[in-house]
XYZ file of C-alpha atoms in Angstrom:
568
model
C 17.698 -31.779 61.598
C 16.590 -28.551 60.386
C 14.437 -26.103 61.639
C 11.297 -24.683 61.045
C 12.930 -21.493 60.730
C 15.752 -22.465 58.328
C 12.830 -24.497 56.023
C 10.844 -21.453 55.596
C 14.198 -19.357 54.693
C 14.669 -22.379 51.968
C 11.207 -21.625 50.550
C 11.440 -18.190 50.066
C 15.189 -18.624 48.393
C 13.916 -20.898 46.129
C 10.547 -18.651 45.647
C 13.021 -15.673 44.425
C 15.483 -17.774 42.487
C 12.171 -19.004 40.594
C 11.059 -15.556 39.911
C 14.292 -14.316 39.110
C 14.896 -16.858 36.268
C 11.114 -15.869 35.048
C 11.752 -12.635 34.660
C 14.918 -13.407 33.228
C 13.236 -15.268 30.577
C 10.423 -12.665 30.139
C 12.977 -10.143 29.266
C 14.876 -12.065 26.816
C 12.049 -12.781 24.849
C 10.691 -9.134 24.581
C 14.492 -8.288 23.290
C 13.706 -11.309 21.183
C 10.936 -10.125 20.244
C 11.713 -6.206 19.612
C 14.632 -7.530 17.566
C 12.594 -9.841 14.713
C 8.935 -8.662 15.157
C 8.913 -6.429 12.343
C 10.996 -9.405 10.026
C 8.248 -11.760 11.765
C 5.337 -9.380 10.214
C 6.914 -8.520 7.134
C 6.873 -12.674 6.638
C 3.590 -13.083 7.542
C 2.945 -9.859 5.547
C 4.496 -12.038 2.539
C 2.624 -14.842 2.737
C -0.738 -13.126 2.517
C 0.120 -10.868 -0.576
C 2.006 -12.903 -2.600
C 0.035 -13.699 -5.653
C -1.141 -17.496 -5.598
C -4.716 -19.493 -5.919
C -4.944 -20.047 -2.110
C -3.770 -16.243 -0.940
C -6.011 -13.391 0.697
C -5.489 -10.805 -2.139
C -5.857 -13.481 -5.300
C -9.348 -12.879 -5.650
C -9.534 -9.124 -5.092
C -6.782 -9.415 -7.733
C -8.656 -11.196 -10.663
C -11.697 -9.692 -9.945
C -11.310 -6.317 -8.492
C -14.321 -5.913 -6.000
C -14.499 -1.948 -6.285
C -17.230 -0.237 -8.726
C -15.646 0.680 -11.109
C -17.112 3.236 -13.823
C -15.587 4.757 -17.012
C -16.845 8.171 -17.483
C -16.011 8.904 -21.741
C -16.329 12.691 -22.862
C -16.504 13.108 -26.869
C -16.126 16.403 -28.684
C -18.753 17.565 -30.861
C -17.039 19.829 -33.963
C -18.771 22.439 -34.540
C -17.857 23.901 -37.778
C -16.457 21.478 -40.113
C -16.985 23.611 -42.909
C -14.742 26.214 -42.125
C -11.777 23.692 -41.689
C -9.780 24.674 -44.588
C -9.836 28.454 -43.836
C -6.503 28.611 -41.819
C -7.685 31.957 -40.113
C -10.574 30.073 -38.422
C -10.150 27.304 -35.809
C -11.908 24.331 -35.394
C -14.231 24.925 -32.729
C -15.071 21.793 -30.061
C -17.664 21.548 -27.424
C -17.906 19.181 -25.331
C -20.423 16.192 -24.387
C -20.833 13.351 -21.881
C -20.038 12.277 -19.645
C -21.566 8.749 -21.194
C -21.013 6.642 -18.109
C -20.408 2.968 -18.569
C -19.932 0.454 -15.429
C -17.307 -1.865 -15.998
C -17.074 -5.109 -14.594
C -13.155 -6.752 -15.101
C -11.971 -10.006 -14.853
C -8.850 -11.918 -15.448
C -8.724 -15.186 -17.619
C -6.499 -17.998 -18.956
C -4.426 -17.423 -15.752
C -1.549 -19.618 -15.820
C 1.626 -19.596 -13.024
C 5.166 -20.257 -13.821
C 6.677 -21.050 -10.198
C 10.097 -21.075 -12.087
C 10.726 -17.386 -12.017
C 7.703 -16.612 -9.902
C 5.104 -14.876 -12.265
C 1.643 -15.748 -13.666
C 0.344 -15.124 -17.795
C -3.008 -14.224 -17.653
C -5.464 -11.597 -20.416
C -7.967 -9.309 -19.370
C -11.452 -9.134 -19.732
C -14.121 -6.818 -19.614
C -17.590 -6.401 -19.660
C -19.169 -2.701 -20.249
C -22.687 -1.771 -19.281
C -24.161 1.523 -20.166
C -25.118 3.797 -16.951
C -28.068 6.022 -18.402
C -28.487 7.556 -15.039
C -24.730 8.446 -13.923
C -24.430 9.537 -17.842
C -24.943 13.263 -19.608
C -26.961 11.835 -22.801
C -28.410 9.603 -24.259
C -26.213 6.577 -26.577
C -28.635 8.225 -29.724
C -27.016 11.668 -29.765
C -25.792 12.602 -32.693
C -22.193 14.335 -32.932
C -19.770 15.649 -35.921
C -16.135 14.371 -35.752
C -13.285 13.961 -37.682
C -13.569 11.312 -40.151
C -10.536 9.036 -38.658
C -11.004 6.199 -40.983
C -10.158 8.483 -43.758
C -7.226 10.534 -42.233
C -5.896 7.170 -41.351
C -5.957 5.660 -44.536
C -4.195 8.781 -45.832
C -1.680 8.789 -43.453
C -0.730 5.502 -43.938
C -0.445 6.074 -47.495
C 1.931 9.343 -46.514
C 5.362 7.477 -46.811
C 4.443 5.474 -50.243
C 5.601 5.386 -53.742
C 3.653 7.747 -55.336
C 1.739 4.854 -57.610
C 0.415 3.435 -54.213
C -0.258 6.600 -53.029
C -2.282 7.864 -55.940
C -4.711 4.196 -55.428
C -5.404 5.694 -52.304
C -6.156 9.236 -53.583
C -8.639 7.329 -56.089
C -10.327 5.075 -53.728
C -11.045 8.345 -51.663
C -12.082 10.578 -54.465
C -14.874 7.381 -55.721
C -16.805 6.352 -52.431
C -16.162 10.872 -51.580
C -15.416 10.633 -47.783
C -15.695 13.766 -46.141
C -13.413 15.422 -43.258
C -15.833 14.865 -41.142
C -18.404 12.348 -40.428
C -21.928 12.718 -38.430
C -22.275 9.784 -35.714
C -24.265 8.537 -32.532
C -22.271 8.193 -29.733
C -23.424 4.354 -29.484
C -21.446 3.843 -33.123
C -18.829 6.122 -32.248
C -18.086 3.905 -28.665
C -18.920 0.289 -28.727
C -21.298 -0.897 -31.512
C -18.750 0.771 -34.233
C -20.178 1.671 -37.926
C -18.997 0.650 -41.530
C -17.078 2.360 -43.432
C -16.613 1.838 -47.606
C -12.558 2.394 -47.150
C -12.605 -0.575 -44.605
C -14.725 -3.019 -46.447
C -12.530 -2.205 -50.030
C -9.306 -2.732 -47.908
C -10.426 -5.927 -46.185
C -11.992 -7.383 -49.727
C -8.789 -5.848 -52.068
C -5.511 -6.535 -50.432
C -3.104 -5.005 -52.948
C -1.264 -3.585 -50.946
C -0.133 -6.833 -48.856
C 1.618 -6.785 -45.792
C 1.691 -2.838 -45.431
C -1.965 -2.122 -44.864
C -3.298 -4.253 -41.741
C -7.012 -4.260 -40.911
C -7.546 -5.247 -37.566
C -11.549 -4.334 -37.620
C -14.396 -4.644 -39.424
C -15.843 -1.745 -38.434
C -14.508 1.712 -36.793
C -15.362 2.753 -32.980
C -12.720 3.686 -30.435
C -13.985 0.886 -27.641
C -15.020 -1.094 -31.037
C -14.810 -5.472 -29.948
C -13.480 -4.508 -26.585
C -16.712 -5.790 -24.681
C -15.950 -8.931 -23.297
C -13.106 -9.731 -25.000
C -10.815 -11.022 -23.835
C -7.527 -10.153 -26.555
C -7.841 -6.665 -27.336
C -5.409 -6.175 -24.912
C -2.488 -8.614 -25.090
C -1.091 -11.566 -22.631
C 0.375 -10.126 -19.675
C 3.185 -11.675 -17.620
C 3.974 -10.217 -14.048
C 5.590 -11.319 -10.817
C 3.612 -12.928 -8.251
C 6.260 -11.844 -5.132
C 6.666 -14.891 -3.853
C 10.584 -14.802 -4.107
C 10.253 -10.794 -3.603
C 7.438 -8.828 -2.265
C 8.988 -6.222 -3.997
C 8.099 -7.280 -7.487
C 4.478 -8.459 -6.725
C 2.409 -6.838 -9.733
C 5.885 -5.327 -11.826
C 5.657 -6.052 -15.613
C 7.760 -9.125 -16.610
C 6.639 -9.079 -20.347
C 3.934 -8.408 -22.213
C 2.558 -10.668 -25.393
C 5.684 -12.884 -24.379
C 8.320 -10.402 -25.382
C 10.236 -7.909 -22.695
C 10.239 -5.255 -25.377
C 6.896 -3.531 -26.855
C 9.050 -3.530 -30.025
C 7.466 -0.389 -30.234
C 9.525 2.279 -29.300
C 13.681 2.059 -29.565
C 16.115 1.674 -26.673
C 14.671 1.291 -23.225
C 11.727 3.563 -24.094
C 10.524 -0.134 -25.553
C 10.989 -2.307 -22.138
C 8.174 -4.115 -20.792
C 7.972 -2.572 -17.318
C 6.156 -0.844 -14.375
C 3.678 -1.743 -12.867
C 0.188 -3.656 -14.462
C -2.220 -1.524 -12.535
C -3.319 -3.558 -9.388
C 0.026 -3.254 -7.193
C 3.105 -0.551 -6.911
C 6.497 -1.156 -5.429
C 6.177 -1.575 -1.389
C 7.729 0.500 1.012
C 7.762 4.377 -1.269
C 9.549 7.071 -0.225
C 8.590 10.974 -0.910
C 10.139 12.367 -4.057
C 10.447 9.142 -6.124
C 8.225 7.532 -8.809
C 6.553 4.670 -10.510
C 5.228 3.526 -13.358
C 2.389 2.163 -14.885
C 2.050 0.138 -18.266
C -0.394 0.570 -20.392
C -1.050 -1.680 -22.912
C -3.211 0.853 -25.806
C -0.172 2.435 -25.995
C 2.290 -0.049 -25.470
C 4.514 1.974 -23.182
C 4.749 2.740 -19.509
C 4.098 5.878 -18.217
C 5.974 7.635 -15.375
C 3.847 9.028 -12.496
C 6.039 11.079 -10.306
C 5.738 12.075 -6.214
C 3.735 15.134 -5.890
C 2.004 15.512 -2.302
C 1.491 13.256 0.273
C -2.473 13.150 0.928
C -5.517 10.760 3.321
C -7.954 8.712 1.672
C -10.273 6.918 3.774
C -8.217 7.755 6.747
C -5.255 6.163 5.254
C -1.383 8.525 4.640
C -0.971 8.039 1.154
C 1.491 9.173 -1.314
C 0.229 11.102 -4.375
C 1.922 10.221 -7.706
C 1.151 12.333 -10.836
C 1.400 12.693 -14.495
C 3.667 15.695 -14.706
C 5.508 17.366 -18.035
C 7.678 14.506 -18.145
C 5.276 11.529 -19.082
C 4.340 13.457 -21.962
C 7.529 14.869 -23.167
C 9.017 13.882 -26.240
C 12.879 15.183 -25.440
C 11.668 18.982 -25.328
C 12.162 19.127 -21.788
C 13.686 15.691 -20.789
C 16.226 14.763 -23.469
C 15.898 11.090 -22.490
C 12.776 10.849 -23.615
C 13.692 11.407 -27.369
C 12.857 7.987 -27.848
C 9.402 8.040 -27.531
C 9.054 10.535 -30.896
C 8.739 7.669 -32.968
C 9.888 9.110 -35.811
C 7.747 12.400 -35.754
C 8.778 14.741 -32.607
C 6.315 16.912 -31.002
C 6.493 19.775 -28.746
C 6.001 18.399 -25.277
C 2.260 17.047 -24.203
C 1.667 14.808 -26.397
C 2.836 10.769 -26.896
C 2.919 9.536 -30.254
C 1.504 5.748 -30.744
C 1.183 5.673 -34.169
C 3.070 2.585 -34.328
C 0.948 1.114 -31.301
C -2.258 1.757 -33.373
C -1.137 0.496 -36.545
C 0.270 3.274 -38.258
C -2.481 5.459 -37.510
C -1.585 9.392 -36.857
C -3.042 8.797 -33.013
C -1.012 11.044 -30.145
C -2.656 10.602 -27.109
C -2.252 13.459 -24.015
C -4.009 14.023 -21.132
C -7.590 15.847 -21.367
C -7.740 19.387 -22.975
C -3.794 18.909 -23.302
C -3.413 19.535 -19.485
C 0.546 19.832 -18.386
C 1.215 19.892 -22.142
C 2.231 22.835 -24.455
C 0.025 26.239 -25.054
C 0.638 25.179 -28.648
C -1.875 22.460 -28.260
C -4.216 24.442 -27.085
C -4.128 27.604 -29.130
C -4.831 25.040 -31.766
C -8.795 24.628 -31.487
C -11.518 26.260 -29.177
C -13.280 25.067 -26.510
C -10.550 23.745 -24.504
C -9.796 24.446 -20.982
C -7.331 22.262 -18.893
C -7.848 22.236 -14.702
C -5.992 20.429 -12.814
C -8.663 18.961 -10.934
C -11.079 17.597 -14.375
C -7.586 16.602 -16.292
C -4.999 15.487 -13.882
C -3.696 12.083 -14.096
C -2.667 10.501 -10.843
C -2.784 7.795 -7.968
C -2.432 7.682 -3.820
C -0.408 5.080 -2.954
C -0.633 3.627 0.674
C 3.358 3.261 0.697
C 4.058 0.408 2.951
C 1.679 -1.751 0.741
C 2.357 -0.421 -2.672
C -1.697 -1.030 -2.516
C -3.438 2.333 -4.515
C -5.883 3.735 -2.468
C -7.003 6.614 -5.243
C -6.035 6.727 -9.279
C -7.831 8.826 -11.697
C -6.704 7.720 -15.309
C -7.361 10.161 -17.751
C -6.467 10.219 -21.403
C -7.672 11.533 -24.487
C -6.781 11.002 -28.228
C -5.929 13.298 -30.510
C -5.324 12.365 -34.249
C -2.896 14.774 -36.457
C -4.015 16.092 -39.464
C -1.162 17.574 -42.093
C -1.310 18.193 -45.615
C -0.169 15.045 -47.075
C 1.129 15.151 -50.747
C -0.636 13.209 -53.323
C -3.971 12.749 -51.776
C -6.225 15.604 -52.252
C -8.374 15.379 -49.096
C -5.734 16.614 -47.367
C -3.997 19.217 -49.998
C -4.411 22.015 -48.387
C -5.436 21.654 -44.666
C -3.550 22.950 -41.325
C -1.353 20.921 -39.392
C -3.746 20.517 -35.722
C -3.436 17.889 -33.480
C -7.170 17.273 -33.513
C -8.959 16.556 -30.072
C -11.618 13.620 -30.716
C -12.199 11.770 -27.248
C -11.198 11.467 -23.758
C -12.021 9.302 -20.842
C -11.936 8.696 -17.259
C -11.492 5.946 -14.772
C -11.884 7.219 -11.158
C -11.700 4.547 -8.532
C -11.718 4.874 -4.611
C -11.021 2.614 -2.099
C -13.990 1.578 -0.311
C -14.075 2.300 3.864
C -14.096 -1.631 4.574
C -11.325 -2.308 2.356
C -9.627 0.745 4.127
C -10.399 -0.470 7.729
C -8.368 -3.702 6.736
C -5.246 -1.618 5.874
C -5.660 0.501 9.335
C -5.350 -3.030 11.109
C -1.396 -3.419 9.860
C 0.326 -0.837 11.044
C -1.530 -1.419 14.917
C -0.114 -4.887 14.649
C 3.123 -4.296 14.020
C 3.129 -1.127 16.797
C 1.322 -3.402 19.014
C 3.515 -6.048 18.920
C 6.795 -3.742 19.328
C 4.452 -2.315 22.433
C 4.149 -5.852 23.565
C 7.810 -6.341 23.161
C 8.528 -3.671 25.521
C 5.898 -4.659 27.919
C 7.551 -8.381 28.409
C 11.438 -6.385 29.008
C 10.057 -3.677 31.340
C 8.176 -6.518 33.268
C 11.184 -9.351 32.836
C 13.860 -6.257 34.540
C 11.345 -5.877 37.526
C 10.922 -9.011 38.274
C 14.997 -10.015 37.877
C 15.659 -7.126 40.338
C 12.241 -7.730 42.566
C 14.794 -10.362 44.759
C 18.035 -8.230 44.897
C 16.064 -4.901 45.921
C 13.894 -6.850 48.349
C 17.230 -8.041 50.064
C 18.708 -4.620 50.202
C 15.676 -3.327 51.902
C 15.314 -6.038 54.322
C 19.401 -5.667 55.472
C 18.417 -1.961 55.586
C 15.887 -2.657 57.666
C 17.553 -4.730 59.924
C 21.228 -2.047 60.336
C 18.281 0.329 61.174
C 16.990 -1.662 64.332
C 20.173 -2.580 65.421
C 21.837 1.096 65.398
C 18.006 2.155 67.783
C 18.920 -1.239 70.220
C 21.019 -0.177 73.305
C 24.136 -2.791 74.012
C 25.842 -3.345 77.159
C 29.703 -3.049 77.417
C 30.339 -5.838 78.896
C 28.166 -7.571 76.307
C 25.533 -9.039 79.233
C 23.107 -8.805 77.034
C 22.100 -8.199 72.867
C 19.718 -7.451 70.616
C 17.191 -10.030 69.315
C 18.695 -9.531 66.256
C 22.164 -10.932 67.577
C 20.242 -14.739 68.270
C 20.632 -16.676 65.407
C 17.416 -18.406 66.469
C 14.458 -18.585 68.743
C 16.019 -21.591 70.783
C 19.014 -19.610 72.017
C 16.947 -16.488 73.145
C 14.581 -18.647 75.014
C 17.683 -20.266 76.997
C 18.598 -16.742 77.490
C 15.792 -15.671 79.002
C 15.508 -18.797 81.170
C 19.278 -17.684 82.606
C 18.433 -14.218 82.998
C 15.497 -15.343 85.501
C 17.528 -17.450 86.993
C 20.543 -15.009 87.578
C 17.526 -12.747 88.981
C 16.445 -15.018 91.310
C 19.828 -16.171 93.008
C 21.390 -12.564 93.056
C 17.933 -11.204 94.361
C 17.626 -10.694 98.787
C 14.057 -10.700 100.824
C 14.479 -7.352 101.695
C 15.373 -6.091 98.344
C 12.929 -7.856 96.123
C 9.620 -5.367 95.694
C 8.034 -8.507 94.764
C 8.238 -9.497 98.389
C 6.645 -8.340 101.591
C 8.252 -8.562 104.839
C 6.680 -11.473 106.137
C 7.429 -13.706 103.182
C 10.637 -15.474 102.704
C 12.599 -16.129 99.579
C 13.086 -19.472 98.347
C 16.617 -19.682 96.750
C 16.463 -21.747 93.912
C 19.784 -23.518 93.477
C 22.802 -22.864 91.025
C 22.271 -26.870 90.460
C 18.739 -26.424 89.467
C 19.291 -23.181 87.060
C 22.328 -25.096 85.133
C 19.935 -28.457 84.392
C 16.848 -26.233 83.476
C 15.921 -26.287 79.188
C 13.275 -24.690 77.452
C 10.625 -24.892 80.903
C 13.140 -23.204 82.970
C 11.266 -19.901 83.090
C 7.630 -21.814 83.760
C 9.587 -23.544 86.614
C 10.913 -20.517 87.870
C 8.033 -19.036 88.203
C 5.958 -21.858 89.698
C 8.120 -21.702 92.852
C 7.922 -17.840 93.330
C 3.958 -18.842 93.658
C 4.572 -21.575 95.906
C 6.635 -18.982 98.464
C 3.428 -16.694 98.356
C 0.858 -19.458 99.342
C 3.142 -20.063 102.423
């Protein structure tokens, strides 16, 4: 049967072989953990952006929550009159900004899980901000009559009969080279024009002149509609993260149509998302529909926004190169090459002579600007860019800037424009500066601490799973240290009389020892020896017999007779 010793040994074995396997466990799941945390988050990560009705970033997505204001600067000419003396330049001042806050929206959504993308169109509605503007909607402005120029310019490439109609019809209802406009016609509201109503009521010329408008102003029908724009088709993510928000086609086709060779793919990205996981020293893209192209934005600094590292990608000489500088943009001339700065979309803007560049020509050409006065490009009033937070592909900061120019050439056969320069004519620019708001920014902060705290908690679980697998090995080694310790300070007798307590395997034997040892004492021990004895007492001499039969009382016995010979 076994002891109360041995039963309490049992306990603690099995209380070490329990912790042992615990810790065992414990660290296998913080490698476990360390291993497929970041796969685990990336997953989760997934499932919250992909683009789908029931997801945390659909709504932001369709309607952007962010204020969002377009700032639109017009340029006031000056001294028309002077326009055909080549030694003079036009002259431009500036006005605005005429603030408008916008408030988008996305509509006629519709999801194709087959190749995992969504169609939707955009929509906008525009509401004048007199306060955040420079002006009033009534002011008055001279600018180049681009009704006119277009109509000539169109006519440019005609058989002469054609050609000469035109010249008539401009020489009868005598449109000028410049027109005098309120900004409110000029933006939204749009004016009529005599060349656009006799176009629209005499189509002689069929399928080659297009009217799109009834009336003429740059923003003209683009409040609250809803298919100014086009139908846009992009990937939701939800068979690759990486794809969420990249251009699959746009008006159903995966080429503009516009523009030849791969200067013509639908790509980029739509606005709302960029490729996740950016490195320093690449690029992306970003399509823009009024001009049916994408435009590269390439790395330029890395920069904080609301607390947030984010990578800064810019409009450099290359978006608006033509094949000066970067030969494979020679595509994008559309038939009538530029020095570089400038992006013809004549063909986007049906057949108009409409180059768009960034404000005051910034990053484009000195020829530009030598052109007219009044211009002065800064980096920090012109640039076009956007801060990326690059694990996200979410932009933090874009500034989209753009203005449109217009050529204006001497065009045989119309009169109008006989004998005028050839100036790539400044007439509007505009501005759309968003910034992510703090809250939205707190949100982001919270993603990279749970994916470090989760590796943290990974290593926490290992460094606490090794103790406690070695807490039962160490304690062992310390406790047989322990013991060698004792037994090297214990005397031991030759002739092996007697041991160390350590020698007993258990309390039974050393208390039969002890009982022997008394008895040994007491037998070997003489009257006149003992201390214990004075002279007039006599020793009782307890028997061999009675030693050998004593147990565990032998001592108490022993001890009871020694009294007995001192009452006597």
């Amino acid at each position: 049967m076994p002891t109360q010793s041995s039963a309490m040994w049992g306990q603690k074995s099995n209380r070490k072989l329990i912790i042992g396997i615990f810790g065992f466990s414990l660290g296998l799941f913080g490698i476990l953990c360390g291993m497929f945390w970041e796969d685990l988050f990336n997953w989760i990560m997934h499932k919250e952006m992909a683009l789908a009705p029931d997801t945390r970033v659909y709504e932001n997505w369709k309607s952007p929550p962010l204020e969002l204001n377009l700032d639109i600067y017009l340029y006031n000419w000056t001294n028309p009159e002077e326009f055909g003396n080549l030694s003079t330049k036009p002259i431009l001042e500036q006005v605005g900004p005429y603030r408008f806050n916008e408030r988008p929206d996305k509509v006629d959504i519709d999801w194709h899980p087959e190749n995992a993308s969504v169609s939707y169109r955009r929509r906008s509605f525009f509401y004048f901000d007199e306060e955040g503007s420079n002006g009033s909607l009534d002011d008055e402005i001279i600018t180049l009559n681009a009704v006119a120029l277009s109509a000539a310019a169109t006519a440019k490439h005609w058989p002469s009969v054609k050609r000469a109609m035109v010249d008539v019809g401009l020489k009868v209802y005598g449109p000028e080279m410049s027109v005098r406009k309120k900004i409110d016609e000029l933006l939204f509201t749009g004016y009529n024009d005599v060349m656009i109503d006799v176009a629209m009521a005499m189509p002689i010329f069929g399928d080659e002149v297009k009217v799109p408008f009834d009336k003429f102003g740059w923003f003209y029908t683009r409040n609250g509609s809803a298919d100014l724009t086009g139908v846009f088709n992009v990937f939701t993510g939800a068979d690759d993260l990486a794809k969420l928000g990249q251009m699959h086609t746009w008006n159903y086709q995966e080429n503009t149509g516009f523009f030849e060779s791969f200067c013509g793919m639908t790509n980029g990205s739509a606005g709302e998302f960029q490729p996740q996981h950016l490195k320093p020293g690449g690029s992306v893209g970003l399509f823009t529909p009024d001009m049916c192209r994408t435009i590269p934005l390439d790395y330029v600094e890395t920069v904080d926004v609301e607390g947030l590292k984010g990578y800064k990608f810019a409009g450099g000489p290359r978006s608006v190169d033509n094949g000066t500088l970067y030969p494979e943009n020679l595509c994008y001339c559309g038939g009538q090459c530029a020095p570089s700065g400038v992006m013809n979309i004549s063909a986007c803007r049906f057949g108009s002579p409409v180059f768009m560049s960034y404000p005051h020509f910034y990053n484009g050409d000195r020829f530009f600007v030598d052109q007219v006065e009044g211009l002065q490009p800064k980096q920090e009033d012109h640039e076009f860019y956007m801060v990326v937070e690059p694990n996200t592909g979410i932009p933090l900061e874009v500034a989209a800037r753009f203005q449109v120019n217009m050529l204006v050439e001497p065009i045989e056969g119309i009169a109008l424009y006989k004998d005028v320069p050839r100036i790539f004519f400044p007439l509007i620019w505009f501005e759309q500066k968003v910034r992510i708001t703090p809250e939205m920014a707190d949100q982001l902060k919270v993603l990279p601490i749970v994916l470090l705290s989760g590796q943290i908690f990974a290593g926490v679980c290992l460094a606490i799973g090794l103790v406690l697998l070695c807490w039962a090995p160490v304690e062992h080694m310390l406790s047989w240290c322990r013991s060698r310790r004792y037994d090297l300070k214990t005397p031991t007798k030759k002739n092996g009389e007697h041991k160390s307590r350590s020698h007993y395997s258990s309390a039974e034997e050393l208390k039969s020892k002890a009982s022997t040892l008394v008895c040994e004492k007491s037998t070997s021990g003489t009257p006149d020896s003992s201390p214990l004895l004075s002279r007039r007492q006599k020793a009782t001499i307890v028997p061999a017999s009675m030693c050998k039969s004593q147990t565990g009382d032998s001592v108490a016995t022993a001890s009871t007779s020694v009294s007995d010979n001192k009452q006597e």
